[in-house]
Amino acid sequence: MKSLLLRAVVYGLVIVLGLLSALPNLLSPSLSGKLPDWYQQNTVSLGLDLQGGSHLLLEADIQGLFVSEYEAVAGELTASLREAGIRYGRLQVTHKGIELPVTQSERVSEAAGLARALAKDTPDGTRRFDVDTNGGRLVLTLTESWRESVSRDAVERSLEVVRRRLDETGLVEPSITRQGSDGILVQMPGVADPSEIRELLGTTAKMTFQWAALEAAEEDVATITLPGAHDNEHYTLEKRAAMAGEHIRDARMAFNPTTNEPVVNFELDDKGARLFGDITRDNIGRPLAIVLDGEVIAAPVIRSAIGASGEISGGFTTKEASDLALLLRAGALPAPLHVVEERTVGPDLGSDAIAMGLTTGLLGAAMVIAFMIGLYGRWGLIACVGLTVNIGLVFGILSLLGATLTLPGIAGIILTIGMAVDANILINERIREESRQGKLAWMALREGFGKAYRTILDSNFTTLIAVSLLFLFGSGPVRGFAVTIGIGLVTSLFTAIAVTRLIMEWHIRGRERQPLFISGIPLLDRLSERGVNFMRGRVIGLVVSAVLSLAAIALFVQPGLKYGVDFTGGTVVEVQAQGVTVDQLRTTLQAQDLEDAAIQEAGTDGRFLIRLPAEQGASEATGEQVAVLKTAIASVEPNAEFAKVDMVGPKVSGGFSEATILAILLAGTGMLAYLWFRFEAHFAWAATLTIALDLTKTIGFFVLAGVEFNLTAVAALLALMGYSVNDKVVVFDRIRENMRKTPGRPMLDLLNESISTTLTRTVFTSVTTFLALLPMGIAGGAAVASFALPMLFGIVIGTSSSVFIASPILYYLGQRRTRKGLAQLRPTAEEIRKELELTP
């Protein structure tokens, strides 16, 4: 009693804290406003696919930085060689390194020594570059550690500049995070057209002040020719900058009082003011070019010394002057940023997604609860209480982590509902088995939970392997799916093993020594008790499975998968244009040189999907195609709405393909290793081979059903791997248990009994997971079709393969093991102890 009370207090405290963490998500704004600030912020944020907005994935062009680094090193080296009186030839600088011929062959080693001394010319002594001699040439290459340092510093500085620029625009709570080694992810809620933001962030805004080259310039003064930003002129300037724009402290758009044209007034910091004053004082009458990102925006002639402030004029419009002032205030990017991925969701589509997710989720949960209560009666009601607590804890943890809920995340929660019931079904079936053997209520509960615990732990852990890899190799919303599934698996362990057991023990209190009855389906009970000879059809089952998998592979080759933009690159635009036909759209787009556009009707209400292939030779998503497309459609239907835009560059799509293959291979390897450790090699191989067969059939389903294969589909495949291996672990655990109980029993009889006794659990778990996902599969729409439909198919395939495929493969591998003289199972610690005691 004390144990029951103590556990009730501890578990109750955990549940209350979890539900309190989730509570702010349910409160109205008026009630939430009365809570402390820290508690108000303990909520789940909505992803852009639910609230509407845009996200841009920017990639820093690091190669240009390495060239600049080499140029700086080259300047230091040549200055050092001149000081030492060492003659050298023409220097060559590329992004790969520096080559410098030394014309005095006897002094090559001396020159290399000077270069090596420069290599460690850093505050912490880090070696910047390696020095090699090739004949009479010095070859300098940046060290890998220094390249990483330069790259890391550039991305960190870029993050800060991007943040300042977006703050200047007044955007509401933009999210700016680093992604990968050279990526920056910018998420902007409520921004339906990110074209201006894309242009703003893609501008390096590297400003320099450079003197115009003198006609009688010295031979050693390097020059460069740059185009004008607002005219067709070209300017010959000194390559060395007189002053960098980093000294600009502030910049504002203003109007010239004489011409009334927009100009930019800037102020310099103290160091910049002194430097600018000195260089302008010494060069009166000489043109000083103001260069922005390789273009001359103005080249005024210096009439007098200029101090701490100045004016930039160049025929700007008001917007151009405002944007330039903003860029100068925020600072220059250390490296150009290219947009490699862009996604936009309109607010209406986001609200529709929320409504769809809530409706299908609640309907799926209601169907699962009705099934459990109808199946197990009051014991099913106890399981449903645990399920409700589980969902509350999932939201509580998501709120505590400040997680972002996306549409795939909602799908993950719905899938969690189905998979969380699995543990309760497994426990109930184990308790029913113990009760049928005549054990009293308290003993049936103890034995049932004890035997189910190990199986639940193994099955959930193998699923977590797939989920963790999905999180590591996924991106954006797919990671949200992985997080919700992972949290759901952990909380379901707590609710099934702890909470449900506590309620069950409380329910039988006072009747511990009475028989325990849990209802079920009589037909399945009779099949379990009598046993079914499933192994009789093992050869037919394996042949049919192999033929279907080979057919699926053939379909994968031809006609192949219908790849989404995530893998092909390019652009997909969802358009709402009432009264417009496909022919009208095609004619309009062809007139704008968009003849490669593929147009598909997405309903009967004037909704279309327009696909544009990636631009040839483009390494990033430029957005020019989308701008042309929107203009063309607006000319036909001015009230057209663009509900969604997905634009993925070739580099990103190629990365998705590689990450997908790697994630699936690693998931399979991880599961194989874990099952090998927990069971034996032939158990692990049987499960892995069966999962491979399941996956190939699912790929065939993608082809036959015409379901788009995108990142959400990858989430479905990895979730199916976890679900399928979960099912196999339950059957294999019973096989292992029966092997230890009756080691001399014929293998076929043992396999038939194991499959028969777990048949009820296998069917019930599949039904609950199927019911949870069925509403989403029917009414979820295109947004989740790539997840829900393959999952529904995979549940059926995974369940049948657990019965008809996995055990036959295990049988044949076991026979092969027997012929080699190996035991089917490694001995337990107890068996080893007994053997040692019997040994004289």
mmCIF file of C-alpha atoms in Angstrom, residues 273-577:
data_model
loop_
_atom_site.group_PDB
_atom_site.id
_atom_site.type_symbol
_atom_site.label_atom_id
_atom_site.label_comp_id
_atom_site.label_asym_id
_atom_site.label_seq_id
_atom_site.Cartn_x
_atom_site.Cartn_y
_atom_site.Cartn_z
ATOM 1 C CA ALA A 273 37.368 60.270 -39.687
ATOM 2 C CA ARG A 274 41.119 60.724 -39.110
ATOM 3 C CA LEU A 275 42.013 58.466 -42.035
ATOM 4 C CA PHE A 276 39.473 60.063 -44.382
ATOM 5 C CA GLY A 277 40.619 63.530 -43.428
ATOM 6 C CA ASP A 278 44.266 62.682 -44.139
ATOM 7 C CA ILE A 279 43.720 61.010 -47.519
ATOM 8 C CA THR A 280 41.335 63.696 -48.826
ATOM 9 C CA ARG A 281 43.602 66.520 -47.616
ATOM 10 C CA ASP A 282 46.536 65.063 -49.565
ATOM 11 C CA ASN A 283 44.545 64.383 -52.762
ATOM 12 C CA ILE A 284 42.526 67.516 -53.467
ATOM 13 C CA GLY A 285 41.443 67.655 -57.117
ATOM 14 C CA ARG A 286 41.573 63.884 -57.540
ATOM 15 C CA PRO A 287 38.473 61.681 -58.141
ATOM 16 C CA LEU A 288 37.652 59.287 -55.281
ATOM 17 C CA ALA A 289 35.432 56.397 -56.365
ATOM 18 C CA ILE A 290 32.864 54.949 -53.983
ATOM 19 C CA VAL A 291 32.675 51.243 -54.866
ATOM 20 C CA LEU A 292 29.829 48.987 -53.739
ATOM 21 C CA ASP A 293 30.084 45.275 -54.543
ATOM 22 C CA GLY A 294 32.369 45.796 -57.502
ATOM 23 C CA GLU A 295 30.428 48.711 -59.051
ATOM 24 C CA VAL A 296 31.231 52.410 -58.911
ATOM 25 C CA ILE A 297 28.196 54.214 -57.550
ATOM 26 C CA ALA A 298 29.864 57.642 -57.534
ATOM 27 C CA ALA A 299 33.293 59.155 -58.288
ATOM 28 C CA PRO A 300 33.288 62.747 -57.005
ATOM 29 C CA VAL A 301 36.341 64.957 -57.268
ATOM 30 C CA ILE A 302 37.729 65.936 -53.859
ATOM 31 C CA ARG A 303 37.456 69.737 -53.483
ATOM 32 C CA SER A 304 38.509 69.987 -49.833
ATOM 33 C CA ALA A 305 39.422 67.804 -46.893
ATOM 34 C CA ILE A 306 36.496 65.720 -45.604
ATOM 35 C CA GLY A 307 36.151 64.898 -41.921
ATOM 36 C CA ALA A 308 33.755 62.676 -39.999
ATOM 37 C CA SER A 309 30.807 62.809 -42.396
ATOM 38 C CA GLY A 310 30.094 62.781 -46.086
ATOM 39 C CA GLU A 311 27.452 62.404 -48.731
ATOM 40 C CA ILE A 312 26.952 59.717 -51.395
ATOM 41 C CA SER A 313 24.967 60.709 -54.454
ATOM 42 C CA GLY A 314 24.484 58.635 -57.567
ATOM 43 C CA GLY A 315 21.092 59.180 -59.160
ATOM 44 C CA PHE A 316 19.317 57.044 -56.563
ATOM 45 C CA THR A 317 15.600 56.585 -56.229
ATOM 46 C CA THR A 318 14.198 57.048 -52.737
ATOM 47 C CA LYS A 319 14.011 53.276 -52.202
ATOM 48 C CA GLU A 320 17.552 52.692 -53.509
ATOM 49 C CA ALA A 321 18.914 55.363 -51.172
ATOM 50 C CA SER A 322 17.006 53.899 -48.195
ATOM 51 C CA ASP A 323 18.228 50.375 -48.979
ATOM 52 C CA LEU A 324 21.829 51.543 -49.373
ATOM 53 C CA ALA A 325 21.678 53.407 -46.061
ATOM 54 C CA LEU A 326 20.269 50.278 -44.396
ATOM 55 C CA LEU A 327 23.040 48.105 -45.832
ATOM 56 C CA LEU A 328 25.753 50.523 -44.707
ATOM 57 C CA ARG A 329 24.302 50.696 -41.186
ATOM 58 C CA ALA A 330 24.102 46.910 -40.903
ATOM 59 C CA GLY A 331 27.593 46.416 -42.257
ATOM 60 C CA ALA A 332 29.041 44.424 -45.125
ATOM 61 C CA LEU A 333 28.834 40.675 -45.394
ATOM 62 C CA PRO A 334 32.261 39.020 -45.210
ATOM 63 C CA ALA A 335 31.220 36.706 -48.065
ATOM 64 C CA PRO A 336 28.389 36.730 -50.620
ATOM 65 C CA LEU A 337 25.239 34.820 -49.611
ATOM 66 C CA HIS A 338 23.357 32.795 -52.230
ATOM 67 C CA VAL A 339 19.765 31.600 -51.811
ATOM 68 C CA VAL A 340 19.851 27.820 -52.294
ATOM 69 C CA GLU A 341 16.349 27.094 -50.998
ATOM 70 C CA GLU A 342 13.199 29.169 -50.624
ATOM 71 C CA ARG A 343 9.778 28.110 -49.352
ATOM 72 C CA THR A 344 6.678 30.257 -48.894
ATOM 73 C CA VAL A 345 3.287 29.346 -47.440
ATOM 74 C CA GLY A 346 0.314 31.698 -47.559
ATOM 75 C CA PRO A 347 -1.649 32.376 -44.340
ATOM 76 C CA ASP A 348 -4.838 30.773 -45.707
ATOM 77 C CA LEU A 349 -3.023 27.552 -46.539
ATOM 78 C CA GLY A 350 -1.475 27.545 -43.063
ATOM 79 C CA SER A 351 -4.837 27.901 -41.318
ATOM 80 C CA ASP A 352 -6.255 25.122 -43.520
ATOM 81 C CA ALA A 353 -3.347 22.899 -42.475
ATOM 82 C CA ILE A 354 -4.051 23.551 -38.773
ATOM 83 C CA ALA A 355 -7.729 22.752 -39.215
ATOM 84 C CA MET A 356 -6.883 19.595 -41.149
ATOM 85 C CA GLY A 357 -4.347 18.459 -38.577
ATOM 86 C CA LEU A 358 -6.704 19.012 -35.638
ATOM 87 C CA THR A 359 -9.664 17.371 -37.360
ATOM 88 C CA THR A 360 -7.817 14.292 -38.583
ATOM 89 C CA GLY A 361 -5.883 13.979 -35.334
ATOM 90 C CA LEU A 362 -8.966 14.137 -33.109
ATOM 91 C CA LEU A 363 -10.873 11.787 -35.380
ATOM 92 C CA GLY A 364 -8.002 9.303 -35.420
ATOM 93 C CA ALA A 365 -7.666 9.473 -31.626
ATOM 94 C CA ALA A 366 -11.417 8.983 -31.198
ATOM 95 C CA MET A 367 -11.349 5.890 -33.407
ATOM 96 C CA VAL A 368 -8.422 4.434 -31.455
ATOM 97 C CA ILE A 369 -10.137 5.094 -28.104
ATOM 98 C CA ALA A 370 -13.401 3.560 -29.337
ATOM 99 C CA PHE A 371 -11.530 0.486 -30.566
ATOM 100 C CA MET A 372 -9.627 0.028 -27.292
ATOM 101 C CA ILE A 373 -12.735 0.404 -25.106
ATOM 102 C CA GLY A 374 -14.760 -1.885 -27.381
ATOM 103 C CA LEU A 375 -11.973 -4.452 -27.303
ATOM 104 C CA TYR A 376 -10.858 -4.472 -23.663
ATOM 105 C CA GLY A 377 -13.722 -2.746 -21.838
ATOM 106 C CA ARG A 378 -12.644 -1.011 -18.637
ATOM 107 C CA TRP A 379 -9.057 -2.208 -19.173
ATOM 108 C CA GLY A 380 -9.119 -0.478 -22.540
ATOM 109 C CA LEU A 381 -10.389 2.660 -20.793
ATOM 110 C CA ILE A 382 -7.344 2.511 -18.499
ATOM 111 C CA ALA A 383 -5.109 2.319 -21.582
ATOM 112 C CA CYS A 384 -6.922 5.345 -23.059
ATOM 113 C CA VAL A 385 -6.300 7.323 -19.861
ATOM 114 C CA GLY A 386 -2.611 6.527 -20.236
ATOM 115 C CA LEU A 387 -2.790 7.545 -23.908
ATOM 116 C CA THR A 388 -4.385 10.906 -23.028
ATOM 117 C CA VAL A 389 -1.714 11.556 -20.399
ATOM 118 C CA ASN A 390 0.922 10.614 -22.974
ATOM 119 C CA ILE A 391 -0.290 13.226 -25.488
ATOM 120 C CA GLY A 392 -0.406 15.853 -22.729
ATOM 121 C CA LEU A 393 3.192 15.041 -21.738
ATOM 122 C CA VAL A 394 4.319 15.238 -25.375
ATOM 123 C CA PHE A 395 2.969 18.786 -25.646
ATOM 124 C CA GLY A 396 4.399 19.626 -22.233
ATOM 125 C CA ILE A 397 7.912 18.580 -23.271
ATOM 126 C CA LEU A 398 7.589 20.287 -26.661
ATOM 127 C CA SER A 399 6.564 23.487 -24.851
ATOM 128 C CA LEU A 400 9.442 23.176 -22.389
ATOM 129 C CA LEU A 401 11.910 22.792 -25.261
ATOM 130 C CA GLY A 402 10.376 25.734 -27.131
ATOM 131 C CA ALA A 403 9.876 23.432 -30.108
ATOM 132 C CA THR A 404 8.211 24.442 -33.354
ATOM 133 C CA LEU A 405 5.177 22.413 -34.410
ATOM 134 C CA THR A 406 4.973 21.725 -38.144
ATOM 135 C CA LEU A 407 2.549 19.770 -40.297
ATOM 136 C CA PRO A 408 4.835 16.708 -40.316
ATOM 137 C CA GLY A 409 5.060 17.205 -36.545
ATOM 138 C CA ILE A 410 1.278 16.866 -36.304
ATOM 139 C CA ALA A 411 1.581 13.712 -38.413
ATOM 140 C CA GLY A 412 4.195 12.484 -35.948
ATOM 141 C CA ILE A 413 1.850 13.054 -33.006
ATOM 142 C CA ILE A 414 -0.949 11.197 -34.794
ATOM 143 C CA LEU A 415 1.421 8.302 -35.503
ATOM 144 C CA THR A 416 2.505 8.407 -31.848
ATOM 145 C CA ILE A 417 -1.107 7.840 -30.817
ATOM 146 C CA GLY A 418 -1.199 4.606 -32.786
ATOM 147 C CA MET A 419 2.247 3.406 -31.717
ATOM 148 C CA ALA A 420 1.769 4.322 -28.048
ATOM 149 C CA VAL A 421 -1.219 1.985 -27.851
ATOM 150 C CA ASP A 422 1.119 -0.844 -28.897
ATOM 151 C CA ALA A 423 2.691 -1.041 -25.440
ATOM 152 C CA ASN A 424 -0.734 -1.157 -23.759
ATOM 153 C CA ILE A 425 -1.935 -3.892 -26.103
ATOM 154 C CA LEU A 426 1.225 -5.878 -25.476
ATOM 155 C CA ILE A 427 0.756 -5.557 -21.709
ATOM 156 C CA ASN A 428 -2.934 -6.467 -21.842
ATOM 157 C CA GLU A 429 -2.261 -9.521 -23.982
ATOM 158 C CA ARG A 430 0.526 -10.685 -21.676
ATOM 159 C CA ILE A 431 -1.748 -10.270 -18.641
ATOM 160 C CA ARG A 432 -4.520 -12.206 -20.412
ATOM 161 C CA GLU A 433 -2.099 -15.044 -21.116
ATOM 162 C CA GLU A 434 -1.040 -15.216 -17.483
ATOM 163 C CA SER A 435 -4.694 -15.099 -16.353
ATOM 164 C CA ARG A 436 -5.639 -17.957 -18.691
ATOM 165 C CA GLN A 437 -2.971 -20.042 -16.978
ATOM 166 C CA GLY A 438 -4.910 -19.688 -13.727
ATOM 167 C CA LYS A 439 -2.723 -17.083 -12.013
ATOM 168 C CA LEU A 440 -4.279 -14.714 -9.508
ATOM 169 C CA ALA A 441 -4.798 -11.042 -10.342
ATOM 170 C CA TRP A 442 -1.702 -9.674 -8.610
ATOM 171 C CA MET A 443 0.520 -12.421 -10.059
ATOM 172 C CA ALA A 444 -0.927 -11.988 -13.574
ATOM 173 C CA LEU A 445 -0.217 -8.253 -13.410
ATOM 174 C CA ARG A 446 3.315 -8.724 -12.145
ATOM 175 C CA GLU A 447 4.214 -11.440 -14.654
ATOM 176 C CA GLY A 448 2.463 -9.669 -17.535
ATOM 177 C CA PHE A 449 4.268 -6.371 -16.985
ATOM 178 C CA GLY A 450 7.578 -8.132 -16.318
ATOM 179 C CA LYS A 451 7.494 -10.109 -19.576
ATOM 180 C CA ALA A 452 6.186 -7.195 -21.635
ATOM 181 C CA TYR A 453 8.747 -4.702 -20.335
ATOM 182 C CA ARG A 454 11.737 -6.235 -22.125
ATOM 183 C CA THR A 455 9.856 -6.490 -25.414
ATOM 184 C CA ILE A 456 8.587 -2.906 -25.190
ATOM 185 C CA LEU A 457 12.094 -1.633 -24.463
ATOM 186 C CA ASP A 458 13.651 -3.500 -27.409
ATOM 187 C CA SER A 459 10.948 -2.506 -29.891
ATOM 188 C CA ASN A 460 10.969 1.183 -28.882
ATOM 189 C CA PHE A 461 14.757 1.374 -28.922
ATOM 190 C CA THR A 462 14.966 0.042 -32.470
ATOM 191 C CA THR A 463 12.359 2.618 -33.529
ATOM 192 C CA LEU A 464 14.386 5.371 -31.838
ATOM 193 C CA ILE A 465 17.381 4.403 -33.988
ATOM 194 C CA ALA A 466 15.426 5.288 -37.141
ATOM 195 C CA VAL A 467 14.010 8.438 -35.554
ATOM 196 C CA SER A 468 17.404 9.696 -34.369
ATOM 197 C CA LEU A 469 18.862 9.299 -37.850
ATOM 198 C CA LEU A 470 15.867 11.107 -39.281
ATOM 199 C CA PHE A 471 16.653 13.999 -36.944
ATOM 200 C CA LEU A 472 20.377 13.999 -37.803
ATOM 201 C CA PHE A 473 19.972 13.867 -41.580
ATOM 202 C CA GLY A 474 16.600 15.569 -41.945
ATOM 203 C CA SER A 475 15.955 19.267 -42.235
ATOM 204 C CA GLY A 476 13.233 21.708 -41.286
ATOM 205 C CA PRO A 477 9.776 20.154 -40.831
ATOM 206 C CA VAL A 478 11.118 16.594 -41.120
ATOM 207 C CA ARG A 479 13.141 17.181 -37.973
ATOM 208 C CA GLY A 480 9.932 18.282 -36.292
ATOM 209 C CA PHE A 481 8.435 14.911 -37.173
ATOM 210 C CA ALA A 482 11.455 13.122 -35.684
ATOM 211 C CA VAL A 483 11.298 15.161 -32.471
ATOM 212 C CA THR A 484 7.601 14.459 -31.849
ATOM 213 C CA ILE A 485 8.010 10.722 -32.556
ATOM 214 C CA GLY A 486 11.086 10.519 -30.320
ATOM 215 C CA ILE A 487 9.413 12.334 -27.420
ATOM 216 C CA GLY A 488 6.243 10.280 -27.922
ATOM 217 C CA LEU A 489 8.156 6.997 -27.671
ATOM 218 C CA VAL A 490 9.846 8.059 -24.434
ATOM 219 C CA THR A 491 6.648 9.338 -22.804
ATOM 220 C CA SER A 492 4.735 6.232 -23.926
ATOM 221 C CA LEU A 493 7.267 4.109 -22.041
ATOM 222 C CA PHE A 494 6.509 6.091 -18.889
ATOM 223 C CA THR A 495 2.735 6.031 -19.270
ATOM 224 C CA ALA A 496 2.538 2.347 -20.243
ATOM 225 C CA ILE A 497 4.998 0.921 -17.746
ATOM 226 C CA ALA A 498 4.373 3.285 -14.832
ATOM 227 C CA VAL A 499 1.038 5.086 -15.081
ATOM 228 C CA THR A 500 -1.040 2.265 -16.591
ATOM 229 C CA ARG A 501 0.402 -0.253 -14.144
ATOM 230 C CA LEU A 502 -0.378 2.016 -11.210
ATOM 231 C CA ILE A 503 -4.019 2.416 -12.314
ATOM 232 C CA MET A 504 -4.371 -1.327 -12.886
ATOM 233 C CA GLU A 505 -2.949 -2.143 -9.451
ATOM 234 C CA TRP A 506 -5.302 0.402 -7.873
ATOM 235 C CA HIS A 507 -8.213 -1.149 -9.798
ATOM 236 C CA ILE A 508 -7.602 -4.675 -8.406
ATOM 237 C CA ARG A 509 -6.893 -3.448 -4.872
ATOM 238 C CA GLY A 510 -8.790 -5.704 -2.451
ATOM 239 C CA ARG A 511 -9.214 -8.343 -5.149
ATOM 240 C CA GLU A 512 -5.568 -9.283 -5.604
ATOM 241 C CA ARG A 513 -6.245 -13.012 -4.998
ATOM 242 C CA GLN A 514 -9.195 -13.243 -7.329
ATOM 243 C CA PRO A 515 -9.036 -14.274 -10.992
ATOM 244 C CA LEU A 516 -8.481 -11.443 -13.478
ATOM 245 C CA PHE A 517 -10.543 -11.249 -16.671
ATOM 246 C CA ILE A 518 -9.710 -9.038 -19.666
ATOM 247 C CA SER A 519 -12.008 -9.352 -22.659
ATOM 248 C CA GLY A 520 -10.830 -9.902 -26.224
ATOM 249 C CA ILE A 521 -11.949 -11.290 -29.569
ATOM 250 C CA PRO A 522 -12.926 -14.968 -29.133
ATOM 251 C CA LEU A 523 -11.892 -15.994 -32.654
ATOM 252 C CA LEU A 524 -8.350 -14.690 -32.248
ATOM 253 C CA ASP A 525 -8.187 -16.211 -28.768
ATOM 254 C CA ARG A 526 -9.090 -19.630 -30.163
ATOM 255 C CA LEU A 527 -6.506 -19.274 -32.926
ATOM 256 C CA SER A 528 -3.850 -18.346 -30.371
ATOM 257 C CA GLU A 529 -4.721 -21.270 -28.079
ATOM 258 C CA ARG A 530 -5.117 -23.861 -30.837
ATOM 259 C CA GLY A 531 -2.238 -22.572 -32.950
ATOM 260 C CA VAL A 532 -2.025 -22.053 -36.708
ATOM 261 C CA ASN A 533 0.509 -23.713 -38.997
ATOM 262 C CA PHE A 534 1.788 -20.487 -40.536
ATOM 263 C CA MET A 535 5.103 -22.083 -41.496
ATOM 264 C CA ARG A 536 3.364 -24.505 -43.842
ATOM 265 C CA GLY A 537 3.230 -21.762 -46.465
ATOM 266 C CA ARG A 538 6.762 -20.474 -45.835
ATOM 267 C CA VAL A 539 8.069 -21.253 -49.330
ATOM 268 C CA ILE A 540 5.074 -19.684 -51.086
ATOM 269 C CA GLY A 541 5.268 -16.641 -48.813
ATOM 270 C CA LEU A 542 8.949 -16.041 -49.518
ATOM 271 C CA VAL A 543 8.527 -16.555 -53.272
ATOM 272 C CA VAL A 544 5.548 -14.175 -53.488
ATOM 273 C CA SER A 545 7.378 -11.585 -51.385
ATOM 274 C CA ALA A 546 10.506 -11.851 -53.547
ATOM 275 C CA VAL A 547 8.487 -11.549 -56.776
ATOM 276 C CA LEU A 548 6.641 -8.460 -55.484
ATOM 277 C CA SER A 549 9.909 -6.858 -54.384
ATOM 278 C CA LEU A 550 11.547 -7.560 -57.754
ATOM 279 C CA ALA A 551 8.504 -6.062 -59.496
ATOM 280 C CA ALA A 552 8.788 -2.997 -57.253
ATOM 281 C CA ILE A 553 12.471 -2.626 -58.153
ATOM 282 C CA ALA A 554 11.546 -2.862 -61.843
ATOM 283 C CA LEU A 555 8.950 -0.111 -61.332
ATOM 284 C CA PHE A 556 11.588 1.981 -59.562
ATOM 285 C CA VAL A 557 13.799 1.699 -62.660
ATOM 286 C CA GLN A 558 10.964 2.272 -65.146
ATOM 287 C CA PRO A 559 8.822 4.394 -65.004
ATOM 288 C CA GLY A 560 10.496 5.466 -61.756
ATOM 289 C CA LEU A 561 9.466 7.575 -58.794
ATOM 290 C CA LYS A 562 7.639 10.858 -59.114
ATOM 291 C CA TYR A 563 10.310 12.932 -57.401
ATOM 292 C CA GLY A 564 9.376 16.166 -55.695
ATOM 293 C CA VAL A 565 11.270 19.411 -55.932
ATOM 294 C CA ASP A 566 13.287 18.422 -52.847
ATOM 295 C CA PHE A 567 15.201 15.926 -54.978
ATOM 296 C CA THR A 568 15.013 17.327 -58.502
ATOM 297 C CA GLY A 569 15.593 20.984 -57.751
ATOM 298 C CA GLY A 570 13.462 23.660 -59.354
ATOM 299 C CA THR A 571 10.258 25.366 -58.268
ATOM 300 C CA VAL A 572 6.699 24.357 -57.418
ATOM 301 C CA VAL A 573 4.057 27.094 -57.163
ATOM 302 C CA GLU A 574 0.530 26.471 -55.909
ATOM 303 C CA VAL A 575 -1.829 28.951 -57.591
ATOM 304 C CA GLN A 576 -5.459 29.804 -56.865
ATOM 305 C CA ALA A 577 -6.930 31.398 -59.998
#
